[in-house]
Amino acid sequence: MSVEKKIERLNQKISILEKMIEDKTRENFNNQEKLKEQQAQIMFNAKLASIGEMASSIAHEVNNPVGIIEGQLRRLRHHIENGNLEKQLNLVEKIENNTQRVIKIVNGLRQLSKSTESEELKVISLKDFFDEFKEYNHIKTIDSSVEITFPHFVDDIQVWGKDTSLAQIVTNLINNSLDAIGDDHASWVRIIVAQAGDFCHLTFIDCGRGIDKAHISKLFDPFFTTKSHEKGTGVGLNICKKLARELDGDLNYQLTKGNTSFVLKLKLNKIKGDSTI
Amino acid sequence: MKGVVFNALEEFTDRNYGEDQFQDIVEECHLETKDPFVGPGTYPDSDLMKIVSRLIDIKKVKLDWALKEFGHFLFPKLISINESYASESKGIIDFLQRVDSIIHIEVKKLFEGAITPTFIYSEITETSINIKYISNRQLCFLMEGLILGASEYLNERIDYKQLECHHEHGCDYCLFQIKKV
Ligand code: HEM
Ligand SMILES: Nc1ncnc2c1ncn2[C@@H]1O[C@H](COP(=O)(O)OP(=O)(O)O)[C@@H](O)[C@H]1O
Ligand SMILES: [Mg+2]
């Protein structure tokens, strides 16, 4: 075979190989696009599910004051018939308060259905946040005999965050604890706050004795749940971790002195020239 | 069969029977494949067998002998794909067991469209093993050469024989007995 022919054959081989590489690269790219699409679909489904979860817990919250208002209206009619003006005024005031509560809860729902992505990161006072949260929380605490201890702030701590994201994370973590430990006077949930470097650690500890080793690696997977179909969606922790990361923070499971706990890491807002933080 | 095997056959042919021999045979054989063979490509088994048949015709050698010689030649080419396949093994008996459970599995991931044989192992001791070779290609003579190549590569001498062979007994497998010496 002449040298020219050999070179020609080698050139042919090289161009065949180049085409193979090109095809493979395109295939890899397409697979990646497909994977991205599937991931987006999963996240979208998860979001729908979590909105559903929120809506049902909010419906639960709204039902309570509405039920009370209904009773108060019945008594008001009675006092109008009797002409007792003082009692009438007193009841109207109570009805106003309960109506305000419903409005606040519904506003909360409206906030939740807003995308957290469009919300700007801002400095949040944890003290104010928890004060608000305790008042209008969307958790099942009202009927629960579980003792919930919120963090105690000697000095306020400021973090970077979004109100709706934080509320969603805290709600889900507390609800998860309540689901896990059972409604019992001896049961408790504690939220502890600590500062570490550039971060603030909010540790949510409950009286549970840790999570089954086999489950730990899956906790943050979408749709991982050990609960029944009506109770669990398995998206809570997945979304919370995503939200925490959107805030440049993180969310992780850990065992704290033998108890189940989740650590929410948030970025501290350091005040210039303040060396005590 | 994958292009790597065709390329090794080309090298084998040219080295033993003179430069350009392979290309000459290819041109005479009217293969399905018109382009030059490249390693990652997949080509019809019939093309490989056409080339081998033509080669043994011209050189007046027997098919079983040619396949065995080629297998022997092929082994170092295959192991060069990933030398750790051999270095991680604890000797020839262990290595032969890894071919089915690890190496050929990795090969199928690496080379899209590769079809490798099935091995069933029995009578395993520290110094001996039986391997039942099952493949539609019925290339037990190639396998003999590959076994010899492996033994040479790992520097452990062996004796082997086929207790049963498709070509002799008509069974749908070939049973190898391999012993360290
Ligand atoms: C480093 C080790 C090895 C590698 C990387 C390797 C890889 C391969 C590859 C790429 C093929 C071609 C498959 C195709 O084109 O579809 C093949 C076929 C084959 N391999 Fe291996 N192999 C190795 C070791 C062995 C050993 C030690 C044996 C024998 C004990 C063996 C037996 C065979 C046989 C008989 C075939 C022909 C296909 C068939 O009969 O169906 N291989 N191998
Ligand atoms: N505090 C906790 N104690 C025990 N297990 C928990 C706790 N928090 C979460 N888990 C486990 O993690 C799973 C996933 O939680 P999550 O993502 O919020 O989904 P869901 O609450 O819908 O099941 C739960 O089903 C439960 O098995
Ligand atoms: Mg949950």
XYZ file of C-alpha atoms in Angstrom, chain A:
277
model
C 0.000 0.000 0.000
C 1.365 3.414 -0.894
C 2.043 5.964 1.765
C -0.589 8.196 0.174
C -3.199 5.455 0.447
C -2.272 4.779 4.066
C -2.585 8.447 4.921
C -5.919 8.602 3.142
C -7.187 5.641 5.134
C -5.978 7.180 8.387
C -7.688 10.449 7.513
C -10.871 8.533 6.855
C -10.582 6.824 10.252
C -10.005 10.161 11.951
C -13.093 11.690 10.381
C -15.211 8.656 11.347
C -13.980 8.990 14.921
C -14.632 12.724 14.901
C -18.206 12.094 13.814
C -18.609 9.490 16.586
C -17.373 11.993 19.170
C -19.724 14.634 17.806
C -22.705 12.241 17.960
C -21.789 11.156 21.491
C -21.433 14.755 22.621
C -24.824 15.635 21.178
C -26.378 12.566 22.791
C -24.895 13.502 26.180
C -26.184 17.038 25.788
C -29.690 15.803 24.919
C -29.671 13.420 27.866
C -28.706 16.265 30.134
C -31.485 18.451 28.785
C -33.948 15.611 29.350
C -32.669 15.146 32.894
C -33.063 18.867 33.569
C -36.617 18.764 32.260
C -37.443 15.780 34.446
C -35.913 17.494 37.471
C -37.926 20.637 36.769
C -41.072 18.502 36.486
C -40.336 16.835 39.818
C -39.761 20.192 41.483
C -42.979 21.532 39.997
C -44.970 18.540 41.238
C -43.340 18.927 44.610
C -44.290 22.572 44.726
C -47.897 21.780 43.884
C -47.963 19.168 46.597
C -46.489 21.502 49.170
C -48.956 24.238 48.297
C -51.658 21.624 48.837
C -50.167 20.743 52.208
C -50.041 24.425 53.178
C -53.582 25.065 51.985
C -54.987 22.241 54.055
C -53.202 23.354 57.201
C -54.373 26.901 56.596
C -57.957 25.737 56.044
C -57.626 24.049 59.412
C -56.407 27.325 60.933
C -59.218 29.356 59.382
C -61.879 26.926 60.514
C -61.110 27.494 64.157
C -61.760 31.245 64.384
C -64.685 30.976 61.957
C -66.255 28.400 64.227
C -65.748 30.727 67.176
C -67.219 33.664 65.245
C -70.273 31.568 64.426
C -70.850 30.912 68.130
C -70.290 34.544 69.007
C -72.820 35.668 66.364
C -75.410 33.327 67.856
C -74.843 34.830 71.293
C -74.940 38.330 69.802
C -78.384 37.670 68.297
C -79.521 36.482 71.717
C -78.240 39.670 73.417
C -79.801 41.881 70.721
C -83.140 40.197 71.398
C -82.625 40.848 75.120
C -81.421 44.393 74.506
C -78.216 43.973 76.552
C -76.086 46.704 74.976
C -72.945 46.132 77.047
C -72.790 42.451 76.133
C -73.564 43.298 72.518
C -70.574 45.658 72.285
C -68.346 43.193 74.044
C -69.234 40.471 71.549
C -68.834 42.748 68.529
C -65.311 43.485 69.744
C -64.540 39.784 70.056
C -65.955 39.107 66.605
C -63.795 41.900 65.213
C -60.697 40.336 66.756
C -61.464 36.906 65.390
C -62.220 38.352 61.964
C -58.857 40.140 62.018
C -57.252 36.813 62.768
C -58.922 35.191 59.770
C -57.772 38.061 57.543
C -54.201 37.662 58.747
C -54.270 33.933 58.094
C -55.677 34.396 54.619
C -53.029 37.018 53.894
C -50.497 34.468 55.019
C -51.872 32.057 52.453
C -51.624 34.682 49.757
C -47.995 35.224 50.671
C -47.265 31.536 50.540
C -48.671 31.125 47.068
C -46.355 33.874 45.876
C -43.164 32.460 44.472
C -40.333 32.821 46.922
C -37.966 33.286 44.007
C -39.358 36.676 43.134
C -39.024 37.822 46.730
C -35.882 39.808 47.500
C -33.398 38.616 50.092
C -33.584 41.000 52.997
C -32.340 41.384 56.532
C -34.704 39.731 58.958
C -34.797 40.153 62.699
C -35.185 36.656 64.120
C -36.764 38.058 67.256
C -39.492 39.824 65.246
C -39.884 36.824 62.989
C -40.529 34.416 65.856
C -42.834 36.883 67.639
C -44.944 37.095 64.469
C -44.683 33.389 63.904
C -45.904 32.490 67.379
C -48.925 34.682 66.891
C -49.967 33.607 63.410
C -48.250 30.292 63.017
C -49.643 27.771 60.623
C -48.929 24.797 62.780
C -51.129 22.382 64.568
C -50.048 23.721 67.966
C -53.456 25.071 68.910
C -54.880 21.644 69.700
C -51.590 20.105 70.726
C -50.437 19.458 74.245
C -46.831 19.214 73.077
C -44.605 21.776 74.724
C -42.968 23.985 72.099
C -40.131 26.242 73.226
C -39.198 29.001 70.806
C -35.730 30.551 70.926
C -35.045 33.153 73.526
C -33.318 36.278 72.314
C -31.333 38.327 74.793
C -30.004 40.379 71.897
C -31.702 40.293 68.546
C -30.025 38.351 65.746
C -30.303 39.494 62.151
C -30.046 37.093 59.256
C -30.460 37.230 55.492
C -33.733 35.659 54.462
C -37.240 35.877 53.091
C -40.242 35.890 55.419
C -42.216 33.323 53.444
C -39.292 30.926 53.062
C -38.434 31.091 56.729
C -42.065 30.594 57.743
C -42.369 27.620 55.427
C -39.198 25.986 56.751
C -40.042 26.532 60.419
C -43.623 25.324 59.864
C -42.553 22.138 58.176
C -39.862 21.319 60.733
C -42.244 21.778 63.654
C -45.019 19.841 61.898
C -42.602 17.003 61.186
C -41.669 16.893 64.866
C -45.316 16.924 65.932
C -46.029 14.067 63.509
C -43.101 12.081 64.832
C -43.432 12.393 68.602
C -47.131 12.004 69.267
C -49.502 14.286 71.120
C -48.442 13.821 74.693
C -47.801 16.073 77.683
C -44.322 14.640 78.012
C -43.511 15.487 74.386
C -41.496 18.553 73.498
C -39.952 20.517 70.665
C -37.213 23.065 71.292
C -35.668 25.603 68.958
C -32.206 26.735 69.959
C -30.290 29.572 68.399
C -26.515 29.861 68.172
C -24.026 31.857 66.145
C -21.114 30.208 64.379
C -18.789 32.265 62.210
C -20.732 33.869 59.396
C -23.809 31.811 60.173
C -26.646 31.540 62.607
C -27.698 27.988 63.514
C -31.303 27.371 64.411
C -31.490 23.860 65.832
C -34.930 22.245 65.954
C -34.745 19.444 68.517
C -37.598 17.160 69.474
C -37.957 14.409 72.056
C -37.632 11.690 69.390
C -34.576 9.460 69.696
C -33.166 9.999 66.198
C -34.137 8.839 62.740
C -33.727 5.274 61.504
C -30.260 4.916 59.938
C -31.753 3.452 56.779
C -33.819 6.609 56.230
C -31.200 9.257 56.856
C -29.723 9.346 53.370
C -33.191 9.703 51.838
C -34.684 12.349 54.144
C -34.211 15.190 51.691
C -35.232 13.237 48.600
C -38.458 14.442 47.010
C -41.393 12.154 47.866
C -39.558 10.290 50.598
C -42.080 9.810 53.364
C -42.761 7.210 56.030
C -46.239 8.601 56.601
C -49.568 7.422 55.284
C -50.837 8.797 52.000
C -53.154 11.326 53.625
C -50.588 12.560 56.123
C -47.318 12.729 54.222
C -46.239 14.034 50.846
C -42.514 13.594 51.339
C -41.750 16.947 49.769
C -41.439 19.073 52.906
C -37.775 18.560 53.698
C -36.811 18.596 50.039
C -38.375 22.000 49.530
C -37.089 23.335 52.832
C -33.531 22.428 51.915
C -33.959 24.120 48.557
C -35.385 27.220 50.208
C -32.568 27.286 52.776
C -29.998 27.073 49.999
C -31.745 29.885 48.145
C -30.990 31.936 51.255
C -27.301 30.918 51.050
C -27.918 28.714 54.042
C -28.537 24.990 54.443
C -30.640 22.461 56.267
C -29.300 19.202 57.671
C -30.261 16.399 59.972
C -28.202 15.688 63.061
C -28.470 13.875 66.351
C -28.264 16.265 69.305
C -27.545 14.485 72.600
C -29.434 11.462 71.324
C -32.429 13.492 70.142
C -33.710 14.041 66.633
C -32.754 17.449 65.345
C -32.520 19.522 62.196
C -30.087 22.396 61.893
C -31.123 25.371 59.795
C -28.086 27.400 58.818
C -28.758 31.041 57.911
C -26.369 33.749 56.861
C -25.803 36.345 59.580
C -26.120 40.005 58.788
C -22.981 41.284 60.439
C -23.188 44.840 61.511
C -20.089 46.767 60.494
C -17.635 47.365 63.326
C -19.497 45.084 65.696
C -16.937 42.606 66.936
C -19.194 40.863 69.395
C -21.029 38.920 66.671
